[in-house]
Amino acid sequence: MKILVTGGTVFASRFTAEYFARRGHEVYALNRGSRVQSEGVTLVKADRHALGGALKGRFDVVIDVCAYNAVDIDNLLDGLGEFGSYIMVSSSAVYPETLPQPFRENQQVGANAVWGKYGTDKTAAERALSERVPEAYILRPPYLYGRMNNLYREAFVFECAERGLPFCLPPNGELQFFDIEDLCRFMEILLEKRPERRVFNVGNPESVTVADWVRLCYGVLGKVPELVQVGGDVPRRSYFPFYDYDYRLDVTEMSRLMPEVKPLELGLRQSYEWFAANREQVARKPLLEFIEKNGLYKIYKIQP
């Protein structure tokens, strides 16, 4: 198939472009050409907001990984020629945090106090796409992780493990993840089976506690972390890479089509292998600097 991927330069969009290229498809990446491009992927050098005639011809599939608002959707559709299937990667942030959990696809989307504008913009993007391309598929993942993850999430824990440091944990919390390769596998299944359902929550069926997630990350390096339980008065995002927000997605509909997902331990091992060879690509944040400057290791007792 001839596939257009928006972005194609970092994490989710880059992995997606390379995944489908490895599967033998003719893949094009739409971006401004300011970063190193993937081998085997053809660059369409343009801004999605000023496409002109850059997207002449027909694409069998459009995979829109980088649409953040309705303008993004409208500008791309206005510049596209003919196309077959359209898949948009949205977000679980479209669900108001006040809804009963686990969130289901048939629940009303709307403002989320934790995610703010990001969530409302994603909601507007979904609406714009559904109005103009009713047959488009919309995917709502939780936290994505895995190879090519340039966000300072599991990479932060890996670095703490490498240095043999204790790890500062928030008072509580659970996290739900989805490996980037599983996301691409599910896209492939959609294109093969063409289900009537148009909106899917995607993710691992089970969430994991923050402590168990840290243990798994340390375990990749053959280590067991000393856990430091930090008090609730310390701003969580200053020392931990996720918001103080627990949520769960019901992924029953996804599981009907793709029953097996990658075990979190395996996905983290693959993520570390990529990180160890591509450290310079990770966008670091001063989490460890905050921990050391504020003496969190000394203030809070190390837990067994």
CSV table of C-alpha atoms in Angstrom, one decimal:
chain,number,residue,atom,x,y,z
A,1,MET,CA,0.0,0.0,0.0
A,2,LYS,CA,1.0,3.6,-0.5
A,3,ILE,CA,0.9,5.1,3.1
A,4,LEU,CA,1.2,8.7,4.3
A,5,VAL,CA,2.3,9.2,7.9
A,6,THR,CA,2.2,12.7,9.4
A,7,GLY,CA,5.4,13.6,11.2
A,8,GLY,CA,7.7,10.6,10.9
A,9,THR,CA,10.7,12.2,12.8
A,10,VAL,CA,10.2,11.3,16.5
A,11,PHE,CA,8.8,8.5,18.6
A,12,ALA,CA,5.3,7.5,17.6
A,13,SER,CA,5.2,8.9,14.1
A,14,ARG,CA,8.8,7.8,13.3
A,15,PHE,CA,8.2,4.3,14.6
A,16,THR,CA,5.0,4.1,12.7
A,17,ALA,CA,6.6,5.1,9.4
A,18,GLU,CA,9.5,2.7,9.8
A,19,TYR,CA,7.2,-0.1,10.9
A,20,PHE,CA,5.1,0.0,7.8
A,21,ALA,CA,8.1,0.5,5.6
A,22,ARG,CA,9.6,-2.7,7.1
A,23,ARG,CA,6.4,-4.5,6.2
A,24,GLY,CA,7.0,-3.7,2.6
A,25,HIS,CA,4.7,-0.7,2.1
A,26,GLU,CA,5.5,2.5,0.2
A,27,VAL,CA,5.7,5.0,3.0
A,28,TYR,CA,5.8,8.8,2.8
A,29,ALA,CA,6.4,11.0,5.8
A,30,LEU,CA,4.9,14.5,5.9
A,31,ASN,CA,7.1,16.9,7.8
A,32,ARG,CA,9.2,20.1,7.3
A,33,GLY,CA,12.4,18.2,6.7
A,34,SER,CA,14.2,19.8,9.7
A,35,ARG,CA,15.3,16.5,11.2
A,36,VAL,CA,17.1,13.4,10.0
A,37,GLN,CA,14.7,11.2,8.0
A,38,SER,CA,14.2,7.5,8.3
A,39,GLU,CA,15.7,5.2,5.7
A,40,GLY,CA,13.2,3.5,3.4
A,41,VAL,CA,10.7,6.3,4.0
A,42,THR,CA,10.1,9.1,1.4
A,43,LEU,CA,10.0,12.6,2.7
A,44,VAL,CA,7.1,14.9,1.6
A,45,LYS,CA,8.7,18.2,2.7
A,46,ALA,CA,5.9,20.5,3.6
A,47,ASP,CA,3.9,22.1,6.5
A,48,ARG,CA,0.5,20.5,6.9
A,49,HIS,CA,-0.9,24.0,7.3
A,50,ALA,CA,0.5,25.2,3.9
A,51,LEU,CA,0.4,22.1,1.7
A,52,GLY,CA,-0.1,23.6,-1.7
A,53,GLY,CA,0.2,20.7,-4.1
A,54,ALA,CA,2.6,18.6,-2.0
A,55,LEU,CA,0.1,15.8,-1.6
A,56,LYS,CA,-0.9,15.3,-5.2
A,57,GLY,CA,-1.9,11.8,-6.2
A,58,ARG,CA,-3.7,9.1,-4.2
A,59,PHE,CA,-2.7,7.4,-0.9
A,60,ASP,CA,-4.2,4.1,0.1
A,61,VAL,CA,-3.9,5.0,3.8
A,62,VAL,CA,-3.3,8.1,5.8
A,63,ILE,CA,-2.0,7.6,9.3
A,64,ASP,CA,-2.3,10.9,11.2
A,65,VAL,CA,-0.2,10.7,14.3
A,66,CYS,CA,0.4,14.4,14.7
A,67,ALA,CA,-3.1,16.0,14.6
A,68,TYR,CA,-3.6,18.0,17.8
A,69,ASN,CA,-6.6,20.1,17.0
A,70,ALA,CA,-9.4,20.7,14.4
A,71,VAL,CA,-7.2,23.1,12.3
A,72,ASP,CA,-4.6,20.3,11.9
A,73,ILE,CA,-7.3,18.0,10.6
A,74,ASP,CA,-9.0,20.5,8.3
A,75,ASN,CA,-5.7,21.7,6.8
A,76,LEU,CA,-4.5,18.2,6.0
A,77,LEU,CA,-7.8,17.2,4.5
A,78,ASP,CA,-8.0,20.3,2.4
A,79,GLY,CA,-4.5,19.5,0.9
A,80,LEU,CA,-5.1,15.8,0.4
A,81,GLY,CA,-6.0,14.4,-3.0
A,82,GLU,CA,-7.8,11.0,-3.1
A,83,PHE,CA,-7.2,8.6,-0.2
A,84,GLY,CA,-8.6,5.3,1.0
A,85,SER,CA,-8.4,4.7,4.8
A,86,TYR,CA,-7.7,7.3,7.4
A,87,ILE,CA,-6.4,6.5,10.9
A,88,MET,CA,-6.0,9.2,13.6
A,89,VAL,CA,-4.0,8.6,16.8
A,90,SER,CA,-6.0,10.6,19.4
A,91,SER,CA,-5.7,10.3,23.2
A,92,SER,CA,-7.4,9.1,26.3
A,93,ALA,CA,-7.2,12.7,27.4
A,94,VAL,CA,-10.6,13.2,25.6
A,95,TYR,CA,-12.4,11.6,28.5
A,96,PRO,CA,-13.5,13.9,31.4
A,97,GLU,CA,-11.8,12.7,34.6
A,98,THR,CA,-15.2,12.8,36.3
A,99,LEU,CA,-16.6,9.9,34.2
A,100,PRO,CA,-16.9,6.4,35.8
A,101,GLN,CA,-14.0,4.2,35.0
A,102,PRO,CA,-12.8,2.3,33.1
A,103,PHE,CA,-13.5,4.8,30.3
A,104,ARG,CA,-15.5,3.3,27.4
A,105,GLU,CA,-15.7,4.5,23.8
A,106,ASN,CA,-19.4,5.2,24.0
A,107,GLN,CA,-19.0,7.7,26.9
A,108,GLN,CA,-19.3,11.4,26.3
A,109,VAL,CA,-16.0,13.1,25.6
A,110,GLY,CA,-15.2,16.6,26.9
A,111,ALA,CA,-12.9,18.7,29.0
A,112,ASN,CA,-10.5,17.0,31.4
A,113,ALA,CA,-9.1,19.1,34.2
A,114,VAL,CA,-5.8,17.3,34.3
A,115,TRP,CA,-5.0,17.5,30.5
A,116,GLY,CA,-6.6,20.8,29.9
A,117,LYS,CA,-6.3,22.3,26.4
A,118,TYR,CA,-4.5,19.2,25.1
A,119,GLY,CA,-7.6,17.1,25.7
A,120,THR,CA,-10.1,19.6,24.4
A,121,ASP,CA,-8.0,20.1,21.3
A,122,LYS,CA,-7.8,16.4,20.7
A,123,THR,CA,-11.6,16.2,21.1
A,124,ALA,CA,-12.1,18.9,18.5
A,125,ALA,CA,-9.7,17.1,16.1
A,126,GLU,CA,-11.8,13.9,16.5
A,127,ARG,CA,-15.0,15.8,15.8
A,128,ALA,CA,-13.6,17.5,12.8
A,129,LEU,CA,-12.4,14.2,11.3
A,130,SER,CA,-15.6,12.3,12.0
A,131,GLU,CA,-17.7,15.0,10.4
A,132,ARG,CA,-15.6,15.1,7.2
A,133,VAL,CA,-14.5,11.5,7.0
A,134,PRO,CA,-17.1,9.4,8.8
A,135,GLU,CA,-15.4,6.1,8.0
A,136,ALA,CA,-12.1,7.2,9.6
A,137,TYR,CA,-10.7,5.2,12.5
A,138,ILE,CA,-9.8,7.0,15.7
A,139,LEU,CA,-7.5,5.4,18.3
A,140,ARG,CA,-7.4,6.5,22.0
A,141,PRO,CA,-4.2,5.2,23.7
A,142,PRO,CA,-3.1,5.7,27.3
A,143,TYR,CA,0.6,6.3,27.9
A,144,LEU,CA,2.7,5.1,24.9
A,145,TYR,CA,6.1,3.6,25.6
A,146,GLY,CA,8.7,1.5,23.8
A,147,ARG,CA,11.5,1.9,21.3
A,148,MET,CA,12.1,5.4,20.0
A,149,ASN,CA,10.4,7.0,23.0
A,150,ASN,CA,12.1,10.4,23.3
A,151,LEU,CA,10.1,11.5,26.3
A,152,TYR,CA,11.8,11.4,29.7
A,153,ARG,CA,9.6,8.6,31.2
A,154,GLU,CA,11.0,5.1,31.3
A,155,ALA,CA,14.4,6.7,30.3
A,156,PHE,CA,14.5,8.6,33.6
A,157,VAL,CA,14.0,5.4,35.6
A,158,PHE,CA,16.6,3.6,33.5
A,159,GLU,CA,19.1,6.3,34.3
A,160,CYS,CA,18.4,6.1,38.0
A,161,ALA,CA,18.9,2.3,37.8
A,162,GLU,CA,22.1,2.7,35.9
A,163,ARG,CA,23.5,5.0,38.6
A,164,GLY,CA,22.3,2.7,41.4
A,165,LEU,CA,20.1,5.4,42.9
A,166,PRO,CA,17.1,5.0,45.0
A,167,PHE,CA,13.8,5.9,43.3
A,168,CYS,CA,11.4,8.6,44.6
A,169,LEU,CA,7.8,7.4,44.4
A,170,PRO,CA,4.6,9.5,44.6
A,171,PRO,CA,2.2,8.6,47.4
A,172,ASN,CA,0.1,6.4,45.2
A,173,GLY,CA,-1.0,5.8,41.6
A,174,GLU,CA,-1.5,3.4,38.7
A,175,LEU,CA,-0.4,3.7,35.1
A,176,GLN,CA,-1.8,2.1,31.9
A,177,PHE,CA,0.6,1.7,29.0
A,178,PHE,CA,0.6,0.6,25.3
A,179,ASP,CA,3.7,-0.4,23.4
A,180,ILE,CA,4.2,1.6,20.2
A,181,GLU,CA,4.7,-1.6,18.2
A,182,ASP,CA,1.3,-2.9,19.4
A,183,LEU,CA,-0.3,0.3,18.3
A,184,CYS,CA,1.1,-0.3,14.8
A,185,ARG,CA,0.0,-3.9,14.9
A,186,PHE,CA,-3.5,-2.8,15.7
A,187,MET,CA,-3.5,-0.3,12.8
A,188,GLU,CA,-2.5,-3.2,10.6
A,189,ILE,CA,-5.4,-5.3,11.8
A,190,LEU,CA,-7.8,-2.4,11.2
A,191,LEU,CA,-6.6,-2.1,7.6
A,192,GLU,CA,-7.0,-5.9,7.1
A,193,LYS,CA,-10.3,-6.6,8.9
A,194,ARG,CA,-12.1,-3.2,8.3
A,195,PRO,CA,-14.4,-3.4,11.3
A,196,GLU,CA,-17.5,-1.3,11.4
A,197,ARG,CA,-16.6,0.3,14.7
A,198,ARG,CA,-14.8,3.5,14.2
A,199,VAL,CA,-13.4,4.5,17.6
A,200,PHE,CA,-11.2,2.3,19.7
A,201,ASN,CA,-9.6,2.6,23.1
A,202,VAL,CA,-6.2,0.9,22.8
A,203,GLY,CA,-3.8,-0.2,25.5
A,204,ASN,CA,-2.7,-3.0,27.8
A,205,PRO,CA,-5.8,-4.5,29.4
A,206,GLU,CA,-4.2,-4.2,32.9
A,207,SER,CA,-2.8,-1.2,34.6
A,208,VAL,CA,0.2,-1.3,36.9
A,209,THR,CA,1.1,0.4,40.1
A,210,VAL,CA,3.8,3.1,40.0
A,211,ALA,CA,5.9,1.0,42.3
A,212,ASP,CA,5.6,-2.1,40.1
A,213,TRP,CA,6.4,-0.1,37.0
A,214,VAL,CA,9.6,1.2,38.6
A,215,ARG,CA,10.5,-2.3,39.7
A,216,LEU,CA,10.1,-3.6,36.1
A,217,CYS,CA,12.3,-0.8,34.8
A,218,TYR,CA,15.0,-1.5,37.3
A,219,GLY,CA,14.6,-5.2,36.6
A,220,VAL,CA,15.5,-4.7,33.0
A,221,LEU,CA,19.0,-3.9,34.3
A,222,GLY,CA,19.0,-6.7,36.7
A,223,LYS,CA,18.5,-4.4,39.7
A,224,VAL,CA,16.0,-4.0,42.6
A,225,PRO,CA,15.2,-0.4,43.5
A,226,GLU,CA,15.3,1.1,46.9
A,227,LEU,CA,12.0,3.0,47.0
A,228,VAL,CA,11.6,6.4,48.6
A,229,GLN,CA,8.0,7.3,49.4
A,230,VAL,CA,7.7,11.0,48.9
A,231,GLY,CA,5.0,13.0,50.7
A,232,GLY,CA,2.0,14.4,48.9
A,233,ASP,CA,3.1,18.0,49.6
A,234,VAL,CA,5.9,17.8,47.0
A,235,PRO,CA,4.9,18.7,43.4
A,236,ARG,CA,4.7,15.3,41.7
A,237,ARG,CA,5.9,16.3,38.3
A,238,SER,CA,9.0,17.8,39.8
A,239,TYR,CA,10.4,14.4,40.6
A,240,PHE,CA,8.2,11.8,38.8
A,241,PRO,CA,7.5,11.8,35.0
A,242,PHE,CA,3.7,11.4,35.2
A,243,TYR,CA,0.8,13.5,36.3
A,244,ASP,CA,-1.1,12.8,39.6
A,245,TYR,CA,-4.0,11.2,37.7
A,246,ASP,CA,-5.1,7.6,37.7
A,247,TYR,CA,-7.3,6.4,34.8
A,248,ARG,CA,-8.2,3.2,33.1
A,249,LEU,CA,-9.4,2.5,29.6
A,250,ASP,CA,-11.7,-0.4,28.7
A,251,VAL,CA,-10.0,-2.0,25.8
A,252,THR,CA,-12.5,-4.8,25.3
A,253,GLU,CA,-13.2,-3.8,21.7
A,254,MET,CA,-9.5,-3.7,20.8
A,255,SER,CA,-9.0,-7.1,22.4
A,256,ARG,CA,-11.7,-8.7,20.3
A,257,LEU,CA,-9.5,-7.9,17.2
A,258,MET,CA,-6.1,-8.2,18.9
A,259,PRO,CA,-6.2,-10.5,21.9
A,260,GLU,CA,-2.5,-10.6,22.6
A,261,VAL,CA,-0.4,-7.6,23.6
A,262,LYS,CA,3.3,-7.3,24.3
A,263,PRO,CA,4.2,-8.0,28.0
A,264,LEU,CA,5.3,-4.8,29.7
A,265,GLU,CA,8.5,-6.4,30.8
A,266,LEU,CA,9.5,-7.3,27.2
A,267,GLY,CA,8.5,-3.8,26.0
A,268,LEU,CA,10.6,-2.1,28.6
A,269,ARG,CA,13.6,-4.3,27.8
A,270,GLN,CA,13.3,-3.3,24.1
A,271,SER,CA,12.9,0.3,25.2
A,272,TYR,CA,16.1,0.2,27.2
A,273,GLU,CA,18.0,-1.4,24.4
A,274,TRP,CA,16.9,1.5,22.2
A,275,PHE,CA,17.7,4.1,24.9
A,276,ALA,CA,21.1,2.7,25.6
A,277,ALA,CA,22.0,3.3,21.9
A,278,ASN,CA,20.2,6.6,21.4
A,279,ARG,CA,20.6,8.6,24.6
A,280,GLU,CA,21.1,11.9,22.9
A,281,GLN,CA,17.6,11.7,21.4
A,282,VAL,CA,15.8,11.8,24.7
A,283,ALA,CA,14.4,15.1,25.9
A,284,ARG,CA,15.6,15.2,29.5
A,285,LYS,CA,13.9,17.1,32.3
A,286,PRO,CA,15.6,18.2,35.6
A,287,LEU,CA,13.8,15.6,37.8
A,288,LEU,CA,17.0,14.2,39.4
A,289,GLU,CA,18.3,17.8,39.9
A,290,PHE,CA,15.1,18.6,41.9
A,291,ILE,CA,15.4,15.4,43.9
A,292,GLU,CA,19.0,16.1,44.9
A,293,LYS,CA,18.6,19.9,45.4
A,294,ASN,CA,15.6,19.3,47.7
A,295,GLY,CA,17.2,16.4,49.6
A,296,LEU,CA,14.3,14.0,49.0
A,297,TYR,CA,16.5,11.0,49.6
A,298,LYS,CA,17.3,12.3,53.1
A,299,ILE,CA,13.9,13.7,54.0
A,300,TYR,CA,11.9,10.5,53.2
A,301,LYS,CA,12.7,7.1,54.6
A,302,ILE,CA,13.8,4.5,52.1
A,303,GLN,CA,11.1,1.7,52.0
A,304,PRO,CA,11.9,-2.0,51.6
